[in-house]
Coordinates of C-alpha atoms in Angstrom, one line a residue:
X1 CA -0.2 -0.3 0.1
X2 CA 1.5 3.4 -0.7
X3 CA -0.7 6.5 1.0
X4 CA 0.2 10.1 -0.4
X5 CA -1.5 13.7 -0.1
X6 CA -0.8 16.5 -3.0
X7 CA -0.6 19.7 -1.4
X8 CA -1.1 22.3 -4.2
X9 CA 0.2 25.8 -3.9
X10 CA -2.9 27.1 -2.6
X11 CA -2.5 24.9 0.5
X12 CA -5.8 22.3 -1.3
X13 CA -4.6 19.7 -0.7
X14 CA -5.8 16.1 -2.4
X15 CA -5.4 12.4 -1.0
X16 CA -4.3 9.4 -3.1
X17 CA -3.6 6.0 -2.7
X18 CA -2.9 2.4 -4.1
X19 CA -2.5 -1.1 -2.6
X20 CA -0.3 -3.2 -4.9
X21 CA 3.6 -3.8 -5.5
X22 CA 6.3 -1.7 -7.2
X23 CA 4.8 -2.6 -10.5
X24 CA 0.9 -1.2 -9.8
X25 CA 2.5 2.2 -8.4
X26 CA 2.8 4.2 -11.7
X27 CA 0.4 7.0 -10.3
X28 CA 2.2 7.9 -7.9
X29 CA 5.5 7.7 -9.6
X30 CA 3.8 10.7 -11.8
X31 CA 2.7 13.0 -9.6
X32 CA 5.8 12.9 -7.4
X33 CA 7.5 13.8 -10.9
X34 CA 5.0 17.0 -10.8
X35 CA 5.7 17.9 -7.5
X36 CA 8.2 20.7 -6.9
X37 CA 9.2 18.3 -4.2
X38 CA 8.9 15.8 -1.8
X39 CA 8.5 15.0 2.2
X40 CA 8.5 11.9 4.1
X41 CA 10.0 10.3 6.8
X42 CA 13.0 8.4 6.3
X43 CA 13.1 9.8 2.7
X44 CA 16.0 7.5 1.9
X45 CA 13.5 4.0 2.9
X46 CA 11.3 5.9 0.2
X47 CA 13.7 6.9 -2.1
X48 CA 14.7 3.7 -2.6
X49 CA 10.8 2.6 -3.0
X50 CA 10.4 5.1 -5.8
X51 CA 13.0 3.5 -7.5
X52 CA 12.1 -0.1 -7.4
X53 CA 8.9 1.5 -8.6
X54 CA 10.6 2.9 -11.8
X55 CA 11.2 6.7 -10.4
X56 CA 14.6 8.4 -11.6
X57 CA 15.8 9.5 -8.8
X58 CA 18.1 12.2 -10.3
X59 CA 14.4 14.0 -11.1
X60 CA 13.5 14.8 -7.6
X61 CA 13.6 16.7 -4.5
X62 CA 12.9 15.3 -1.6
X63 CA 12.6 16.7 2.6
X64 CA 13.3 14.3 5.2
X65 CA 11.7 15.8 9.0
X66 CA 13.6 12.5 10.4
X67 CA 16.9 14.1 8.9
X68 CA 15.1 17.6 10.3
X69 CA 15.2 16.4 13.8
X70 CA 18.7 15.1 13.3
X71 CA 19.9 18.6 12.8
X72 CA 17.7 20.1 14.9
X73 CA 19.0 18.0 17.7
X74 CA 22.4 18.3 16.8
X75 CA 24.8 15.6 18.7
X76 CA 21.9 14.6 21.4
X77 CA 20.4 11.6 21.3
X78 CA 16.5 11.7 20.6
X79 CA 13.6 9.7 19.4
X80 CA 13.6 10.9 16.4
X81 CA 10.8 8.2 14.5
X82 CA 8.3 9.4 13.0
X83 CA 5.8 8.9 16.4
X84 CA 8.9 10.5 19.0
X85 CA 9.0 13.4 16.4
X86 CA 5.3 13.8 16.1
X87 CA 4.9 13.4 20.3
X88 CA 7.6 15.6 20.4
X89 CA 5.9 18.6 18.3
X90 CA 2.4 17.4 20.6
X91 CA 1.1 16.2 17.7
X92 CA -0.8 13.1 18.9
X93 CA 0.4 9.8 17.8
X94 CA -0.6 7.5 15.0
X95 CA -2.3 4.3 16.1
X96 CA -0.5 1.5 17.5
X97 CA -2.1 -1.7 16.8
X98 CA -0.9 -2.1 13.3
X99 CA 2.8 -0.6 13.4
X100 CA 3.1 -3.3 16.1
X101 CA 1.4 -6.5 14.7
X102 CA 4.0 -5.8 11.3
X103 CA 7.2 -5.2 13.7
X104 CA 5.8 -9.3 15.0
X105 CA 6.3 -9.9 11.6
X106 CA 2.2 -10.6 10.1
X107 CA 2.6 -9.3 6.5
X108 CA 0.4 -6.1 5.8
X109 CA -1.0 -8.3 2.9
X110 CA -2.7 -10.3 5.8
X111 CA -3.9 -6.9 7.6
X112 CA -7.6 -5.8 7.0
X113 CA -7.1 -2.9 4.2
X114 CA -9.1 -0.7 6.1
X115 CA -7.3 -0.9 9.9
X116 CA -3.6 -1.1 7.1
X117 CA -5.2 2.5 5.1
X118 CA -6.5 4.0 8.2
X119 CA -2.4 3.6 9.4
X120 CA -0.9 5.1 6.4
X121 CA -3.2 8.4 5.8
X122 CA -2.6 9.0 9.4
X123 CA 1.4 8.0 8.9
X124 CA 1.2 10.5 5.9
X125 CA -0.8 13.5 7.6
X126 CA 1.9 13.5 10.8
X127 CA 4.8 13.9 8.2
X128 CA 2.5 16.6 6.7
X129 CA 1.9 18.1 9.8
X130 CA 5.9 17.8 11.4
X131 CA 7.7 19.0 8.4
X132 CA 5.7 22.2 8.9
X133 CA 6.4 23.1 12.0
X134 CA 10.0 21.6 11.5
X135 CA 10.5 23.7 8.7
X136 CA 9.6 27.1 10.7
X137 CA 12.0 26.0 13.9
X138 CA 15.2 25.3 11.6
X139 CA 14.8 28.4 9.0
X140 CA 14.6 30.8 12.6
X141 CA 17.9 29.4 13.5
X142 CA 19.6 29.8 9.8
X143 CA 19.6 25.8 9.4
X144 CA 17.5 25.0 6.7
X145 CA 20.5 24.6 4.1
X146 CA 22.1 21.7 6.4
X147 CA 18.7 19.9 6.3
X148 CA 19.1 20.5 2.0
X149 CA 22.3 18.7 1.5
X150 CA 21.4 15.7 4.4
X151 CA 18.2 15.5 2.1
X152 CA 20.4 15.6 -1.0
X153 CA 22.9 12.6 -0.2
X154 CA 19.7 10.4 1.1
X155 CA 18.6 10.1 -2.0
X156 CA 21.7 9.4 -3.5
X157 CA 22.3 6.9 -0.9
X158 CA 19.1 5.5 -1.6
X159 CA 20.7 4.8 -5.1
X160 CA 23.9 3.6 -4.5
X161 CA 22.8 1.2 -1.7
X162 CA 21.4 -0.7 -4.3
X163 CA 24.9 -1.3 -6.7
X164 CA 26.2 -3.1 -3.8
X165 CA 30.4 -4.4 -4.0
X166 CA 31.5 -7.4 -5.8
X167 CA 34.1 -9.9 -4.5
X168 CA 37.1 -11.5 -5.7
X169 CA 36.9 -15.0 -5.8
X170 CA 40.1 -16.0 -6.3
X171 CA 41.4 -13.3 -4.4
X172 CA 38.9 -14.6 -1.2
X173 CA 39.4 -18.4 -1.0
X174 CA 42.9 -17.6 -0.8
X175 CA 43.0 -15.2 1.5
X176 CA 40.3 -17.0 3.5
X177 CA 42.5 -20.8 3.7
X178 CA 45.7 -18.7 4.9
X179 CA 43.7 -17.4 7.3
X180 CA 42.0 -20.5 8.2
X181 CA 45.3 -22.5 8.1
X182 CA 47.0 -19.8 10.2
X183 CA 44.6 -19.9 12.9
X184 CA 44.2 -23.6 13.2
X185 CA 48.5 -23.7 13.4
X186 CA 48.0 -20.9 16.6
X187 CA 45.6 -22.3 18.3
X188 CA 47.4 -26.2 17.9
X189 CA 50.8 -24.3 19.4
X190 CA 48.9 -22.1 22.0
X191 CA 47.3 -25.9 23.1
X192 CA 51.0 -27.1 23.4
X193 CA 52.5 -24.5 25.6
X194 CA 49.3 -24.2 27.8
X195 CA 48.1 -28.2 28.1
X196 CA 45.7 -27.4 26.4
X197 CA 43.6 -25.3 28.8
X198 CA 40.0 -23.7 27.5
X199 CA 40.8 -20.1 26.8
X200 CA 38.2 -19.1 26.2
X201 CA 37.7 -19.8 30.4
X202 CA 38.3 -16.6 32.3
X203 CA 39.1 -18.5 35.4
X204 CA 41.4 -21.5 33.2
X205 CA 42.9 -18.6 31.0
X206 CA 43.6 -16.1 34.4
X207 CA 45.0 -19.3 36.5
X208 CA 47.7 -19.5 33.7
X209 CA 48.6 -15.9 33.2
X210 CA 49.0 -15.2 37.6
X211 CA 49.6 -18.9 38.5
X212 CA 51.8 -20.3 36.0
X213 CA 53.1 -17.5 33.9
X214 CA 53.8 -15.1 36.3
X215 CA 52.4 -11.8 34.7
X216 CA 51.9 -8.7 37.2
X217 CA 48.4 -7.3 36.8
X218 CA 47.4 -4.3 35.5
X219 CA 47.0 -2.3 38.2
X220 CA 46.5 1.7 39.0
X221 CA 46.6 3.9 42.2
X222 CA 44.0 1.2 44.1
X223 CA 46.1 -1.6 43.7
X224 CA 45.4 -4.2 41.1
X225 CA 42.4 -4.0 38.9
X226 CA 39.4 -6.7 39.0
X227 CA 36.4 -7.4 38.2
X228 CA 33.8 -6.1 39.8
X229 CA 33.0 -9.3 41.8
X230 CA 37.3 -9.6 42.3
X231 CA 38.4 -11.9 40.3
X232 CA 41.9 -11.4 38.5
X233 CA 40.9 -10.2 35.1
X234 CA 41.5 -12.8 31.9
X235 CA 39.7 -10.5 29.0
X236 CA 41.2 -10.4 25.6
X237 CA 42.1 -6.5 25.9
X238 CA 43.6 -7.4 29.2
X239 CA 45.8 -9.5 27.6
X240 CA 47.1 -7.1 25.0
X241 CA 48.3 -4.9 27.3
X242 CA 50.5 -7.2 29.7
X243 CA 54.2 -6.8 29.9
X244 CA 56.2 -9.8 29.6
X245 CA 59.2 -10.1 31.8
X246 CA 60.2 -13.5 30.0
X247 CA 60.7 -15.7 26.9
X248 CA 57.8 -18.1 27.8
X249 CA 55.8 -14.4 28.8
X250 CA 56.6 -13.3 24.7
X251 CA 56.0 -16.2 23.6
X252 CA 52.6 -16.9 24.7
X253 CA 51.5 -13.0 24.0
X254 CA 52.6 -13.4 20.6
X255 CA 50.9 -16.4 19.8
X256 CA 47.7 -15.5 22.1
X257 CA 47.5 -11.6 20.0
X258 CA 48.0 -13.0 16.5
X259 CA 45.3 -15.6 17.4
X260 CA 43.2 -13.9 18.6
X261 CA 43.9 -11.5 15.1
X262 CA 43.1 -14.5 13.0
X263 CA 40.4 -15.1 14.8
X264 CA 38.5 -12.3 14.9
X265 CA 39.1 -11.6 10.9
X266 CA 38.1 -15.1 10.0
X267 CA 34.9 -14.6 12.3
X268 CA 34.3 -10.7 11.3
X269 CA 34.3 -10.9 7.4
X270 CA 36.4 -13.7 6.3
X271 CA 33.8 -16.1 6.7
X272 CA 31.2 -14.0 5.3
X273 CA 32.6 -13.0 2.4
X274 CA 33.7 -16.5 2.0
X275 CA 30.2 -17.9 2.0
X276 CA 29.2 -14.8 0.0
X277 CA 31.3 -15.9 -3.5
X278 CA 30.6 -19.7 -2.6
X279 CA 27.0 -19.1 -2.5
X280 CA 25.9 -15.5 -2.8
X281 CA 27.8 -14.9 -6.0
X282 CA 29.9 -13.2 -4.4
X283 CA 28.1 -9.6 -4.5
X284 CA 26.6 -8.4 -0.7
X285 CA 25.1 -5.3 0.5
X286 CA 24.4 -3.0 3.6
X287 CA 22.6 -0.2 4.0
X288 CA 23.8 3.7 4.7
X289 CA 22.4 5.3 8.5
X290 CA 21.5 9.2 8.5
X291 CA 20.8 10.4 11.8
X292 CA 22.6 8.1 14.3
X293 CA 25.8 9.5 14.6
X294 CA 26.6 12.7 16.9
X295 CA 29.0 14.0 14.4
X296 CA 26.9 13.4 11.9
X297 CA 29.0 11.6 9.6
X298 CA 27.1 8.2 7.9
X299 CA 27.7 4.8 9.2
X300 CA 26.8 1.6 8.0
X301 CA 25.0 -1.2 8.7
X302 CA 24.8 -4.7 7.2
X303 CA 22.2 -7.1 5.7
X304 CA 21.6 -9.9 7.5
X305 CA 21.9 -13.0 5.0
X306 CA 21.4 -16.4 5.8
X307 CA 24.0 -18.7 4.5
X308 CA 23.4 -22.4 4.0
X309 CA 23.3 -25.0 6.9
X310 CA 23.3 -21.9 9.2
X311 CA 21.0 -21.0 12.2
X312 CA 21.8 -17.3 12.2
X313 CA 22.0 -14.7 9.7
X314 CA 25.6 -12.8 9.1
X315 CA 26.2 -9.4 7.9
X316 CA 29.5 -7.3 7.1
X317 CA 29.0 -3.7 6.6
X318 CA 30.7 -1.5 4.0
X319 CA 32.3 1.2 6.6
X320 CA 34.7 -0.8 9.3
X321 CA 35.8 -2.9 6.9
X322 CA 40.0 -3.3 7.6
X323 CA 41.9 -1.7 5.1
X324 CA 43.9 -4.8 4.3
X325 CA 40.6 -6.5 2.8
X326 CA 39.7 -3.6 0.0
X327 CA 42.2 -6.0 -1.9
X328 CA 39.7 -8.7 -1.9
X329 CA 37.1 -6.3 -4.0
X330 CA 36.9 -6.1 -7.6
X331 CA 34.2 -4.5 -10.3
X332 CA 32.9 -7.8 -11.2
X333 CA 34.0 -7.8 -14.6
X334 CA 37.6 -7.0 -16.3
X335 CA 36.2 -3.9 -18.7
X336 CA 35.8 -2.1 -15.8
X337 CA 37.9 -1.1 -12.6
X338 CA 37.8 0.3 -9.4
X339 CA 38.5 3.6 -8.5
X340 CA 38.5 5.4 -5.0
X341 CA 38.7 9.8 -4.5
X342 CA 39.4 10.8 -1.0
X343 CA 39.5 14.3 0.6
X344 CA 44.1 14.8 1.2
X345 CA 44.5 15.5 5.0
X346 CA 41.1 16.9 5.1
X347 CA 39.8 17.4 8.7
X348 CA 43.4 18.8 8.8
X349 CA 42.4 21.4 6.5
X350 CA 39.3 21.7 8.3
X351 CA 40.8 22.9 11.3
X352 CA 43.3 25.6 9.6
X353 CA 40.2 27.2 7.6
X354 CA 37.3 27.4 10.6
X355 CA 41.1 28.2 13.1
X356 CA 42.3 30.6 10.4
X357 CA 45.7 29.3 11.2
X358 CA 48.6 30.7 8.7
X359 CA 51.0 28.0 9.7
X360 CA 48.8 25.5 8.4
X361 CA 47.9 27.2 5.6
X362 CA 51.1 28.2 4.5
X363 CA 52.3 24.0 4.9
X364 CA 48.7 23.0 2.6
X365 CA 49.8 25.3 0.3
X366 CA 53.4 24.7 0.2
X367 CA 53.1 20.7 0.1
X368 CA 54.7 20.6 3.5
X369 CA 55.7 17.3 5.1
X370 CA 53.9 17.3 8.0
X371 CA 54.8 13.3 9.1
X372 CA 58.5 13.6 9.0
X373 CA 58.1 16.7 11.5
X374 CA 55.9 14.2 13.6
X375 CA 58.7 11.7 13.7
X376 CA 61.6 14.1 14.1
X377 CA 59.7 15.7 16.6
X378 CA 59.4 12.4 18.4
X379 CA 62.3 11.1 17.8
X380 CA 64.2 14.5 19.6
X381 CA 62.4 14.1 22.3
X382 CA 63.3 10.1 23.3
X383 CA 60.9 8.1 21.3
X384 CA 63.1 7.6 17.8
X385 CA 60.2 6.3 14.9
X386 CA 60.2 6.7 11.5
X387 CA 57.7 8.8 9.1
X388 CA 55.6 5.6 8.5
X389 CA 54.4 4.8 12.5
X390 CA 55.0 8.8 13.5
X391 CA 52.1 9.5 11.2
X392 CA 49.5 8.1 13.9
X393 CA 50.3 10.7 16.1
X394 CA 50.6 13.8 13.5
X395 CA 47.1 15.0 14.4
X396 CA 46.0 13.0 17.7
X397 CA 46.3 16.3 19.5
X398 CA 43.8 18.1 16.9
X399 CA 41.1 16.4 18.2
X400 CA 42.0 16.2 21.8
X401 CA 44.9 14.1 22.7
X402 CA 47.2 14.9 24.8
X403 CA 49.2 12.3 24.7
X404 CA 50.5 9.3 26.8
X405 CA 54.2 8.7 27.0
X406 CA 56.8 12.4 27.5
X407 CA 57.5 12.0 24.3
X408 CA 54.0 12.3 22.8
X409 CA 52.9 14.0 25.7
X410 CA 55.6 16.6 24.5
X411 CA 54.8 16.6 21.0
X412 CA 51.1 17.2 21.5
X413 CA 52.9 20.6 23.4
X414 CA 54.7 21.2 20.4
X415 CA 51.6 21.2 18.1
X416 CA 49.4 23.6 20.0
X417 CA 52.2 26.0 20.1
X418 CA 52.7 26.1 16.1
X419 CA 49.2 25.8 15.2
X420 CA 48.6 28.5 17.9
X421 CA 45.9 29.0 15.4
X422 CA 44.0 26.1 15.8
X423 CA 44.7 26.2 19.3
X424 CA 42.9 28.8 20.0
X425 CA 39.8 28.3 18.5
X426 CA 39.6 25.1 19.7
X427 CA 39.8 26.9 23.4
X428 CA 37.3 29.0 22.0
X429 CA 35.0 26.0 21.4
X430 CA 35.8 24.9 25.7
X431 CA 35.0 28.3 26.5
X432 CA 31.5 28.6 25.0
X433 CA 30.6 25.4 26.2
X434 CA 32.0 25.6 29.8
X435 CA 29.3 28.7 29.4
X436 CA 26.4 28.1 27.1
X437 CA 26.4 24.1 26.8
X438 CA 26.3 24.5 23.6
X439 CA 27.7 26.0 20.5
X440 CA 26.8 27.2 17.2
X441 CA 29.6 26.6 14.7
X442 CA 30.3 29.5 11.4
X443 CA 27.9 26.9 9.1
X444 CA 25.1 27.2 11.7
X445 CA 25.8 23.5 13.4
X446 CA 24.3 23.8 16.8
X447 CA 26.2 21.7 19.0
X448 CA 25.1 20.9 22.5
X449 CA 26.9 19.5 25.9
X450 CA 24.5 19.9 28.8
X451 CA 26.4 17.9 30.8
X452 CA 29.7 20.1 29.9
X453 CA 31.3 21.3 33.3
X454 CA 35.3 21.8 34.6
X455 CA 36.4 20.5 37.6
X456 CA 38.8 22.1 39.9
X457 CA 41.6 22.4 38.0
X458 CA 39.8 24.4 35.5
X459 CA 39.7 21.1 32.8
X460 CA 36.1 20.9 30.4
X461 CA 35.1 17.2 30.6
X462 CA 33.9 17.2 27.6
X463 CA 36.9 18.5 26.5
X464 CA 38.0 16.1 23.6
X465 CA 34.6 16.0 22.0
X466 CA 34.2 20.1 22.0
X467 CA 37.6 20.1 19.9
X468 CA 36.6 16.6 17.9
X469 CA 33.0 17.4 16.8
X470 CA 33.0 20.2 14.6
X471 CA 36.5 19.3 12.5
X472 CA 35.1 16.1 12.0
X473 CA 31.5 17.8 11.6
X474 CA 32.5 20.3 9.2
X475 CA 34.5 17.8 7.0
X476 CA 32.7 14.4 7.0
X477 CA 29.4 15.2 7.5
X478 CA 29.0 18.7 4.9
X479 CA 32.2 18.3 3.0
X480 CA 32.3 14.7 1.8
X481 CA 28.2 14.7 1.6
X482 CA 28.1 17.4 -0.7
X483 CA 31.0 15.8 -3.3
X484 CA 29.2 12.8 -3.1
X485 CA 26.1 14.1 -4.3
X486 CA 28.0 15.7 -6.8
X487 CA 29.7 13.0 -8.4
X488 CA 26.3 11.1 -8.3
X489 CA 24.3 13.5 -10.1
X490 CA 27.5 14.9 -12.1
X491 CA 28.5 10.5 -13.3
X492 CA 24.8 10.4 -15.0
X493 CA 26.0 9.5 -18.8
X494 CA 29.6 7.8 -18.1
X495 CA 30.2 3.9 -17.3
X496 CA 30.6 5.1 -13.5
X497 CA 29.5 3.8 -10.4
X498 CA 29.4 4.9 -7.1
X499 CA 29.3 1.4 -4.8
X500 CA 30.5 2.5 -1.3
X501 CA 31.7 5.8 0.8
X502 CA 33.4 5.6 3.9
X503 CA 34.1 9.2 5.7
X504 CA 36.6 10.9 3.2
X505 CA 36.0 8.6 0.4
X506 CA 33.9 7.8 -2.8
X507 CA 34.4 4.4 -4.3
X508 CA 33.1 3.2 -7.3
X509 CA 33.7 1.2 -10.5
X510 CA 34.6 2.2 -14.2
X511 CA 34.9 1.1 -17.4
X512 CA 38.3 1.0 -18.5
X513 CA 37.6 3.5 -21.3
X514 CA 36.0 6.1 -18.0
X515 CA 39.4 6.7 -16.5
X516 CA 40.3 10.3 -17.5
X517 CA 36.6 10.8 -16.8
X518 CA 36.7 9.5 -13.5
X519 CA 39.6 11.9 -13.0
X520 CA 38.2 15.5 -14.1
X521 CA 35.3 14.3 -12.4
X522 CA 37.0 13.9 -8.5
X523 CA 38.9 16.7 -9.0
X524 CA 36.0 18.6 -9.7
X525 CA 33.4 17.4 -7.2
X526 CA 36.2 17.1 -4.5
X527 CA 37.3 20.7 -4.3
X528 CA 35.3 22.8 -7.5
X529 CA 32.1 21.9 -6.4
X530 CA 33.2 21.8 -2.8
X531 CA 33.7 25.6 -2.3
X532 CA 31.0 26.4 -4.8
X533 CA 28.2 24.9 -2.5
X534 CA 29.4 25.6 0.7
X535 CA 29.6 29.7 -0.8
X536 CA 26.3 30.0 -2.3
X537 CA 24.1 27.2 -0.3
X538 CA 25.6 27.7 3.2
X539 CA 26.9 31.5 3.0
X540 CA 30.5 29.6 4.4
X541 CA 33.4 31.0 2.5
X542 CA 36.2 27.6 2.3
X543 CA 39.6 29.6 2.1
X544 CA 42.2 26.4 2.5
X545 CA 43.3 24.6 -0.2
X546 CA 41.2 20.8 -0.8
X547 CA 42.9 18.5 -1.7
X548 CA 41.5 15.2 -3.6
X549 CA 43.7 11.7 -3.7
X550 CA 43.1 9.4 -7.0
X551 CA 43.6 5.6 -6.8
X552 CA 42.3 2.9 -10.1
X553 CA 43.1 -0.7 -10.0
X554 CA 41.6 -4.0 -11.2
X555 CA 41.0 -4.6 -7.1
X556 CA 40.1 -1.8 -4.6
X557 CA 43.7 0.3 -3.6
X558 CA 46.1 -2.4 -5.5
X559 CA 47.7 0.1 -6.9
X560 CA 50.7 1.6 -5.8
X561 CA 50.3 5.2 -7.6
X562 CA 48.0 7.8 -6.6
X563 CA 47.1 11.1 -8.1
X564 CA 46.8 14.3 -5.8
X565 CA 45.6 17.6 -6.8
X566 CA 45.4 20.4 -4.3
X567 CA 42.9 23.1 -5.4
X568 CA 42.5 26.5 -4.5
X569 CA 39.4 28.4 -4.3
X570 CA 40.2 30.3 -7.4
X571 CA 40.0 27.1 -9.4
X572 CA 44.0 26.9 -9.2
X573 CA 45.8 23.6 -8.8
X574 CA 48.9 22.0 -8.9
X575 CA 49.1 18.1 -9.3
X576 CA 51.7 15.5 -8.5
X577 CA 51.7 11.7 -9.2
X578 CA 52.8 9.7 -5.8
X579 CA 54.3 6.0 -6.4
X580 CA 55.3 4.1 -3.5

């Protein structure tokens, strides 16, 4: 059943409905195409259904009342369901009888049509009322442009979800068998070393660790850290932190940690991949989630899959795939390739722009090797390291990281002094949150910290989030979705299909004839289009150059060559090809 209401310019409402599958919804499709825009709650779901009905999603604009609530409440957790939103607006709630039946697994075709019709009409009416109130609230606080970008992204995401990602049968099989054999060998070695104790038993593992192998328990100022019942800690996180003093302890830790890593890779990813190429044709899908994260970046959930001879479903999502497994994905066709474009040093560039930091700006313009400076600073402070290993520490102070080791603490202090304008901006955010318990950012995004308070030393209890959220928000909740939307529209007519987006990147499959076009689109959409959108829609002029790194290969990321552009707001750019 589909229900919808057409609202004319004079306020006249025409209510319509149609029982039947997606094949029988042509009237709904025609009305969507004729409308100026469409209002729905959780519009990504609606857009996916309309796509199945035959609607070209690039020809409609949608407004999502769920995403409107997400923007209204910023980083706060509130009930963003239609019922929860209607209750907050004092509009009453819909009848839960039909909703409850559907949640319990009763197919709508088994529910009396009169009940179903009444339920759906009520849904549409509530959504319309919410929209009218919500739009005014967002307009009054100058935040409609934020919802607009999320609305555009929702429609693009609905289309992208349908594509899915293809696994390379040979690559998956080889990786699965290697990891399985390695895991089994490690298990045998651990059994010999531990006299075949049950490593899954906290009691037996605890006795092995502290009585047999004589490890020192982890401790704090109060003494040994133990469970609530006083038992010695023997979980995997604790074992990972234990320090070896003897050769026997070192051997155990080496075997145990690698076994856990291999076992985790198998159970969380490889087993699913292997079963997918064996039983499901090698392709799987996931869902992108809006309205979930505090920073407003996207998240992802896997779609449950039931494999042969299994009682429970398994799933893998798109956002947190181990980097080492990018190589397992390909286009599914030897005439096509996998392309990835990502925002180069995006969060640092965002911080430089928000903080109006001249040092950072000059380093970005001049393509300074910031990671080498990090390595040298850590080395000078007594922690010898190289450029590659130092990367993990380079931008940690940007997000409130103070460092754990003396060298890391010295580097954090160095970072704050070097980029003093960024540090001053972040300190200003902290002062504002301490006084008001909320923050209004230059692009009008609002973040709320009702629990904010300072201790007797003047340290803010939410310092890390206050330092982190604004930077992550502009970088991966605004800029990347903007780039994604433009890429989705501009790629129409090309043999270039978006398959995934991960935090600061866009992943596509492209025909071999489209390599030059993919590079041009990547440069245009992740830089020039972002500058223009931020200026014209957000009234925010981004002054720091934006960068984009581009990789193309048969399998995802499997190339030693990356093309990197750095583009100024006026369109001037530099290009370099980096080979590893």
